[in-house]
Amino acid sequence: MQLSAFLLLAIYLFLLWPLSRWHRSRNSLAPAVFAGLLLGILFGGFIHLAEGWGVNTQWVLGWIGLIGDGYVNLLYVMVMPLVLVSILGAVVRVSDTRALGKISVSVLAVLLGTTAISALIGVVIAHLFGLTAEGLVEGAREAARVEVLNERIGRVSELSIPEILTGFIPRNIFFDLAGHRDNSVIAVVIFAVLLGVAALGVRKENPEQGAAIEQFVSVAQAWVMKLVRLVMAFTPYGVMALVTALIADSSWADIFNLFNFVVASFVAIALMFLVHGLLLLINGVSPLHFFAKVWPVLVFAFSSRSSAATIPLNIETQIDELKNAPAIANFSASFGATIGQNGCAGIYPAMLAVMVAVPMGINVFDPVWLTSLIAVVVISSFGIAGVGGGATFAALVVLPTMGLPVTIAALLISVEPLIDMARTALNVNGAMTAGTLTQRWLGGQDSPGEANVV
């Protein structure tokens, strides 16, 4: 082990001390998260430079990854217990089960509706920036990715919409609680709803037993939420570690080669954030107030590149900061992690479709073709969890359905991590927007912290 690598790690560990002091001196998590983000960017850039000096940076990043990946793992381990007890608690306390249907329909309507808008934005931006698949170079890494995609596309293309939706239904709840399937979150939501409805039936037949069930669920909720808050206290340090690794591993040469696509992607994502803000404004919610409350969650989503791992922070922020009802927060966070993802399932496959269609002589603004593309994007976004999750798999569904080759998805692999960070933040923001709008529509104008429907 080089002494320089050891010193580099020592500097990183030393930086955790002022971050800890800053964190403890603030009541809010947001300033510490922002500080962790800045320190991660600066130190990640420094590590990038140190690599050119011959320092063994991979050894340093391995230890930094212990903090970042460890924090993400802790969040992952809480996802299923949190979703289970939170959804169960919401159902057990409901007086009218029709309210759950209203919440689900409202959340899904926003998620899928905004995905349609994001697909249209993706098409327009790709056209304005003149993006095309022509001229993209296929290296060794891209060629290997093509082989993987060709292998997976066969499995994806064999799935029908009914088969995808059937995959949401739990078959072995312990298997899903362990997160072994890509659609395990939705399966746990469905199981929790059924378990809650059964509890309502018990309460109707035997009020004493029903009260005991409700008390048990209440205790379980308090216990799990305490665990969530304990882990969330490590967010600034997790963000710093994750951002450090991302910046240090970024290939600026690859980013420069695909600079036009990177800029176009970020413009499309920024426009979709503006759409979220406009929807909130139209419904009487201040976008500035909203983004001031949720940006620490977006920072973590950006650095972790995982909508699922962000579920605990998503739910906690919706309940505590946005004052959304627990049922609405849980449904929107859970659905939003796997259904109607504006960035991964909306913007990305739409942009790739344009990049491939233009060289083939297709008029991407032909009403029939454009409508078909948006419809396919929306439908596939509802089933992404059933075929594997992620932007690449959204492209595997959309491109073949539109009669387009999937090779383009492999040729952009070098800039995927950078763009995926922003896409994940947009996905999570879409889920929180869906929850906030649902709260506004169903929770009453006068008391946004208490939903009248639950």
XYZ file of C-alpha atoms in Angstrom:
454
model
C 0.000 0.000 0.000
C 1.341 3.395 -0.982
C 1.824 5.986 1.727
C 0.184 8.574 -0.550
C -2.996 6.469 -0.750
C -3.078 6.160 3.034
C -2.667 9.930 3.404
C -5.470 10.526 0.887
C -7.810 8.317 2.909
C -6.731 10.058 6.116
C -7.649 13.427 4.593
C -11.092 12.082 3.669
C -11.704 10.750 7.170
C -10.567 14.068 8.631
C -13.170 15.895 6.507
C -15.885 13.844 8.182
C -15.167 15.647 11.457
C -16.200 19.195 10.358
C -19.150 17.682 8.496
C -20.227 15.973 11.719
C -19.935 19.197 13.708
C -21.933 21.082 11.084
C -24.571 18.358 11.111
C -24.950 18.359 14.897
C -25.208 22.152 15.021
C -28.237 22.208 12.686
C -31.784 21.099 13.400
C -32.451 20.469 9.724
C -30.846 17.716 7.667
C -30.699 19.845 4.498
C -27.617 22.018 5.299
C -25.539 18.981 6.232
C -26.596 17.140 3.070
C -25.580 20.158 0.984
C -22.229 20.320 2.797
C -21.687 16.614 2.151
C -22.490 17.144 -1.529
C -19.952 19.967 -1.877
C -17.234 18.077 -0.001
C -17.895 15.014 -2.164
C -17.549 17.019 -5.387
C -14.321 18.678 -4.243
C -12.698 15.552 -2.856
C -13.846 13.434 -5.811
C -12.154 15.903 -8.150
C -9.018 15.773 -6.015
C -8.964 11.969 -6.189
C -9.371 12.205 -9.956
C -6.255 14.375 -10.094
C -4.380 12.113 -7.675
C -4.922 9.159 -10.003
C -2.818 10.960 -12.597
C -0.056 11.347 -10.019
C 0.232 7.582 -9.623
C -1.708 7.279 -6.359
C -3.576 3.997 -5.798
C -6.977 5.694 -5.808
C -8.936 2.441 -6.191
C -7.755 1.367 -2.740
C -8.947 4.693 -1.335
C -12.286 4.462 -3.155
C -12.761 0.963 -1.779
C -12.738 2.303 1.784
C -14.876 5.309 0.849
C -17.299 2.861 -0.759
C -17.638 1.161 2.622
C -19.369 4.318 3.859
C -21.429 5.085 0.753
C -22.468 1.568 -0.184
C -22.995 0.668 3.455
C -25.421 3.556 3.853
C -27.318 2.563 0.707
C -27.521 -1.025 1.970
C -29.020 0.178 5.250
C -31.681 2.064 3.317
C -32.400 -0.951 1.140
C -32.877 -3.168 4.169
C -35.531 -0.784 5.496
C -37.546 -0.502 2.277
C -39.662 -3.643 2.589
C -40.402 -3.390 6.355
C -41.259 0.289 5.937
C -43.577 -0.283 2.969
C -45.253 -3.250 4.663
C -46.021 -1.641 8.034
C -46.822 1.789 6.582
C -49.307 0.558 3.982
C -50.761 -1.886 6.493
C -51.150 0.900 9.052
C -52.844 3.159 6.508
C -55.364 0.456 5.561
C -56.067 -0.588 9.148
C -56.975 2.985 10.109
C -59.156 3.655 7.084
C -62.901 3.905 7.559
C -63.778 3.611 3.871
C -61.739 1.254 1.675
C -62.822 3.215 -1.386
C -60.361 5.894 -0.252
C -57.483 3.533 -1.031
C -58.749 3.161 -4.566
C -58.951 6.934 -4.949
C -55.394 7.346 -3.711
C -54.057 4.651 -6.047
C -55.879 6.029 -9.091
C -54.765 9.594 -8.356
C -51.113 8.653 -7.821
C -50.990 6.461 -10.931
C -52.719 9.137 -13.016
C -50.048 11.683 -12.116
C -47.166 9.245 -12.606
C -48.362 8.020 -15.994
C -49.578 11.433 -17.147
C -46.241 13.081 -16.402
C -44.458 10.183 -18.111
C -46.398 10.958 -21.294
C -45.322 14.612 -21.002
C -41.713 13.600 -20.366
C -41.721 11.396 -23.482
C -42.946 14.330 -25.592
C -40.244 16.557 -24.098
C -37.643 13.888 -24.885
C -38.727 13.811 -28.540
C -38.699 17.598 -28.903
C -35.310 18.077 -27.219
C -33.687 15.262 -29.216
C -34.959 16.933 -32.404
C -33.863 20.441 -31.404
C -30.349 19.237 -30.515
C -30.126 17.222 -33.729
C -29.303 14.008 -31.862
C -28.674 10.997 -34.062
C -27.203 7.519 -33.737
C -24.985 8.142 -36.775
C -21.318 8.500 -35.950
C -21.435 6.866 -32.528
C -18.338 4.721 -32.016
C -18.612 1.149 -30.764
C -15.652 0.201 -28.585
C -14.928 -3.012 -26.708
C -17.118 -2.052 -23.752
C -20.003 -1.057 -26.022
C -19.693 -4.292 -28.021
C -19.907 -6.316 -24.823
C -22.988 -4.338 -23.809
C -24.630 -5.074 -27.178
C -24.234 -8.803 -26.544
C -25.846 -8.465 -23.123
C -28.751 -6.455 -24.538
C -29.343 -8.938 -27.346
C -29.508 -11.704 -24.768
C -31.970 -9.849 -22.584
C -34.190 -8.495 -25.324
C -35.403 -12.003 -26.081
C -36.678 -12.408 -22.541
C -38.260 -8.965 -22.543
C -40.002 -9.305 -25.895
C -41.637 -12.564 -24.823
C -43.535 -10.835 -22.003
C -47.055 -9.619 -22.730
C -48.739 -6.827 -20.778
C -50.941 -9.333 -18.857
C -47.811 -11.316 -17.928
C -46.078 -8.178 -16.725
C -49.065 -7.191 -14.595
C -49.371 -10.735 -13.246
C -45.795 -10.367 -12.035
C -46.970 -7.656 -9.632
C -49.099 -10.178 -7.724
C -47.143 -11.791 -4.849
C -46.600 -15.517 -5.023
C -44.229 -15.939 -2.098
C -44.325 -12.936 0.226
C -41.113 -13.928 1.995
C -39.363 -14.014 -1.381
C -40.662 -10.500 -2.121
C -39.848 -9.188 1.345
C -36.281 -10.240 0.606
C -36.431 -8.128 -2.568
C -35.522 -10.953 -4.929
C -37.691 -9.640 -7.773
C -37.600 -6.320 -9.589
C -41.295 -5.811 -8.825
C -41.076 -6.913 -5.196
C -42.016 -3.451 -3.891
C -45.377 -3.490 -5.696
C -45.962 -7.075 -4.590
C -45.397 -6.087 -0.944
C -47.787 -3.132 -1.376
C -50.495 -5.457 -2.693
C -49.918 -7.942 0.134
C -50.035 -5.170 2.735
C -53.320 -3.881 1.326
C -54.852 -7.361 1.390
C -53.583 -7.944 4.920
C -55.047 -4.606 5.989
C -58.421 -5.337 4.389
C -58.454 -8.659 6.257
C -57.765 -6.739 9.488
C -60.755 -4.492 8.746
C -62.890 -7.613 8.386
C -61.658 -8.883 11.760
C -62.442 -5.500 13.345
C -65.962 -5.609 11.969
C -66.592 -9.096 13.320
C -64.676 -8.710 16.580
C -63.907 -5.112 17.625
C -61.670 -6.248 20.487
C -59.398 -8.285 18.216
C -59.492 -5.487 15.642
C -58.282 -3.000 18.256
C -55.454 -5.364 19.223
C -54.363 -5.628 15.575
C -54.415 -1.858 15.195
C -52.342 -1.452 18.363
C -49.795 -4.002 17.125
C -49.492 -2.268 13.749
C -49.134 1.112 15.464
C -46.253 -0.175 17.593
C -44.578 -1.761 14.556
C -44.882 1.517 12.641
C -43.350 3.531 15.470
C -40.514 1.033 15.733
C -39.703 1.019 12.010
C -39.979 4.810 11.698
C -37.531 5.194 14.578
C -35.142 2.948 12.669
C -35.618 5.083 9.550
C -34.753 8.261 11.456
C -31.656 6.623 12.952
C -30.337 5.669 9.515
C -31.322 9.007 7.963
C -28.960 10.711 10.419
C -26.101 9.227 8.354
C -27.362 10.795 5.108
C -24.731 13.600 4.876
C -21.878 11.102 5.216
C -23.479 8.691 2.745
C -24.009 11.478 0.213
C -20.407 12.666 0.592
C -19.052 9.159 0.003
C -21.316 8.436 -2.966
C -20.602 11.750 -4.694
C -16.866 11.370 -4.087
C -16.876 7.986 -5.815
C -19.026 9.215 -8.705
C -16.817 12.227 -9.438
C -13.605 10.235 -9.056
C -14.769 7.504 -11.462
C -16.214 9.845 -14.123
C -14.542 9.755 -17.523
C -14.369 13.330 -18.740
C -13.153 12.169 -22.170
C -16.280 10.066 -22.687
C -18.476 12.920 -21.489
C -16.811 15.288 -23.958
C -17.292 12.853 -26.855
C -21.027 12.618 -26.134
C -21.334 16.170 -24.839
C -24.307 17.025 -27.061
C -26.316 14.070 -25.782
C -25.396 14.809 -22.161
C -26.463 18.457 -22.450
C -29.684 17.543 -24.258
C -30.531 14.995 -21.556
C -30.006 17.491 -18.758
C -32.081 20.130 -20.581
C -34.950 17.660 -20.994
C -34.721 16.658 -17.333
C -34.658 20.313 -16.227
C -37.748 21.050 -18.327
C -39.552 18.134 -16.692
C -38.705 19.520 -13.255
C -40.320 22.765 -14.433
C -43.407 20.791 -15.493
C -43.631 19.308 -11.988
C -43.377 22.817 -10.545
C -46.060 24.111 -12.913
C -48.440 21.297 -11.944
C -47.891 22.112 -8.284
C -48.441 25.835 -8.903
C -51.671 25.240 -10.808
C -52.960 23.219 -7.854
C -52.115 25.879 -5.274
C -48.804 24.481 -4.017
C -45.768 26.774 -4.006
C -43.003 25.152 -6.124
C -40.345 27.064 -4.171
C -41.706 25.760 -0.881
C -41.932 22.243 -2.331
C -38.367 22.115 -3.691
C -36.961 23.681 -0.526
C -38.426 20.749 1.404
C -37.513 17.911 -0.951
C -34.073 18.814 -2.286
C -32.138 16.730 0.309
C -34.055 13.695 -0.968
C -33.210 14.657 -4.548
C -29.527 15.000 -3.643
C -29.495 11.482 -2.240
C -31.380 10.120 -5.258
C -28.858 11.914 -7.498
C -25.856 10.448 -5.710
C -27.213 6.932 -5.107
C -28.911 6.453 -8.502
C -31.570 4.330 -6.804
C -35.258 5.171 -6.555
C -35.857 2.125 -4.356
C -33.162 3.069 -1.842
C -34.686 6.550 -1.660
C -38.120 5.261 -0.580
C -37.509 5.697 3.190
C -36.320 9.303 2.765
C -39.115 9.940 0.284
C -41.821 8.786 2.704
C -40.289 10.549 5.691
C -40.018 13.858 3.810
C -43.537 13.661 2.441
C -44.985 13.071 5.890
C -42.819 15.403 7.978
C -42.007 18.208 5.535
C -44.746 18.218 2.908
C -47.413 17.165 5.414
C -48.835 14.502 3.133
C -50.965 11.817 4.767
C -49.012 8.607 5.531
C -51.169 6.527 3.177
C -50.618 8.933 0.292
C -46.882 9.233 1.004
C -46.429 5.468 1.084
C -48.450 4.752 -2.038
C -46.748 7.483 -4.083
C -43.220 6.577 -2.941
C -43.763 2.849 -3.519
C -45.485 3.178 -6.891
C -43.087 5.898 -8.020
C -40.067 3.647 -7.482
C -41.247 1.189 -10.123
C -44.048 2.740 -12.211
C -44.148 5.807 -14.438
C -40.581 6.957 -13.921
C -40.360 10.269 -15.786
C -36.606 10.136 -16.348
C -35.769 6.481 -16.911
C -39.001 5.302 -18.528
C -40.086 8.579 -20.163
C -37.355 10.891 -21.409
C -34.599 8.345 -22.057
C -36.350 5.805 -24.338
C -38.086 8.629 -26.231
C -34.750 10.336 -26.963
C -33.178 7.060 -28.080
C -36.148 6.376 -30.349
C -35.645 9.726 -32.103
C -31.885 9.177 -32.432
C -32.505 5.884 -34.219
C -35.625 6.865 -36.173
C -34.183 9.981 -37.856
C -31.359 8.149 -39.719
C -33.995 5.609 -40.863
C -35.950 8.404 -42.569
C -38.846 8.381 -40.097
C -40.679 11.642 -39.481
C -40.710 11.699 -35.693
C -43.404 14.377 -35.655
C -45.814 12.365 -37.744
C -48.943 12.363 -35.527
C -49.464 8.616 -35.798
C -45.828 7.722 -35.066
C -45.518 10.261 -32.237
C -48.782 9.157 -30.618
C -47.738 5.527 -30.902
C -44.367 6.263 -29.290
C -45.906 8.122 -26.344
C -48.491 5.363 -25.842
C -45.793 2.678 -25.873
C -43.644 4.690 -23.438
C -46.540 5.107 -20.997
C -47.578 1.452 -21.175
C -44.020 0.177 -20.843
C -43.351 2.516 -17.918
C -46.128 0.723 -16.064
C -44.391 -2.578 -16.636
C -40.720 -1.717 -16.250
C -40.655 -3.338 -12.801
C -41.884 -6.545 -14.388
C -38.983 -6.765 -16.835
C -36.022 -5.603 -14.830
C -36.106 -1.911 -13.992
C -33.859 0.874 -15.193
C -33.641 3.102 -18.220
C -31.917 0.480 -20.369
C -34.739 -1.963 -19.870
C -37.291 0.728 -20.696
C -35.442 1.140 -23.987
C -35.513 -2.645 -24.510
C -39.309 -2.501 -24.394
C -39.920 0.721 -26.331
C -37.431 0.439 -29.220
C -38.365 -3.063 -30.483
C -42.074 -2.264 -30.109
C -41.553 0.723 -32.412
C -39.569 -1.436 -34.848
C -36.233 0.177 -33.945
C -32.856 -1.470 -33.119
C -31.613 -1.447 -29.521
C -27.889 -1.085 -30.245
C -28.069 2.648 -29.452
C -28.596 1.815 -25.748
C -25.184 0.138 -25.641
C -23.353 2.945 -27.438
C -24.197 5.441 -24.686
C -22.917 3.318 -21.799
C -19.939 5.590 -21.094
C -22.114 8.525 -20.007
C -24.902 6.481 -18.438
C -23.839 7.007 -14.790
C -23.781 10.799 -15.132
C -27.170 11.082 -16.814
C -28.695 8.370 -14.641
C -28.051 10.469 -11.531
C -30.271 13.269 -12.837
C -32.849 10.816 -14.186
C -33.164 9.145 -10.778
C -33.656 12.508 -9.063
C -36.411 13.290 -11.572
C -38.048 9.893 -10.950
C -38.131 10.524 -7.201
C -39.384 14.076 -7.645
C -42.183 12.727 -9.820
C -43.223 10.381 -7.015
C -43.248 13.201 -4.459
C -45.157 15.431 -6.885
C -47.744 12.680 -7.340
C -48.111 12.383 -3.556
C -48.405 16.131 -3.054
C -50.994 16.569 -5.804
C -52.975 13.615 -4.478
C -52.884 15.154 -1.010
C -54.132 18.405 -2.494
C -56.961 16.736 -4.366
C -58.084 14.229 -1.729
C -56.755 15.549 1.562
C -58.718 18.772 1.867
C -57.671 22.356 1.243
C -57.780 23.501 4.869
C -55.648 20.910 6.599
C -53.055 19.461 4.212
C -51.411 17.517 7.003
C -54.435 15.323 7.594
C -56.055 13.511 4.692
C -59.816 13.455 4.963
C -59.926 10.300 2.901
C -57.876 8.204 5.288
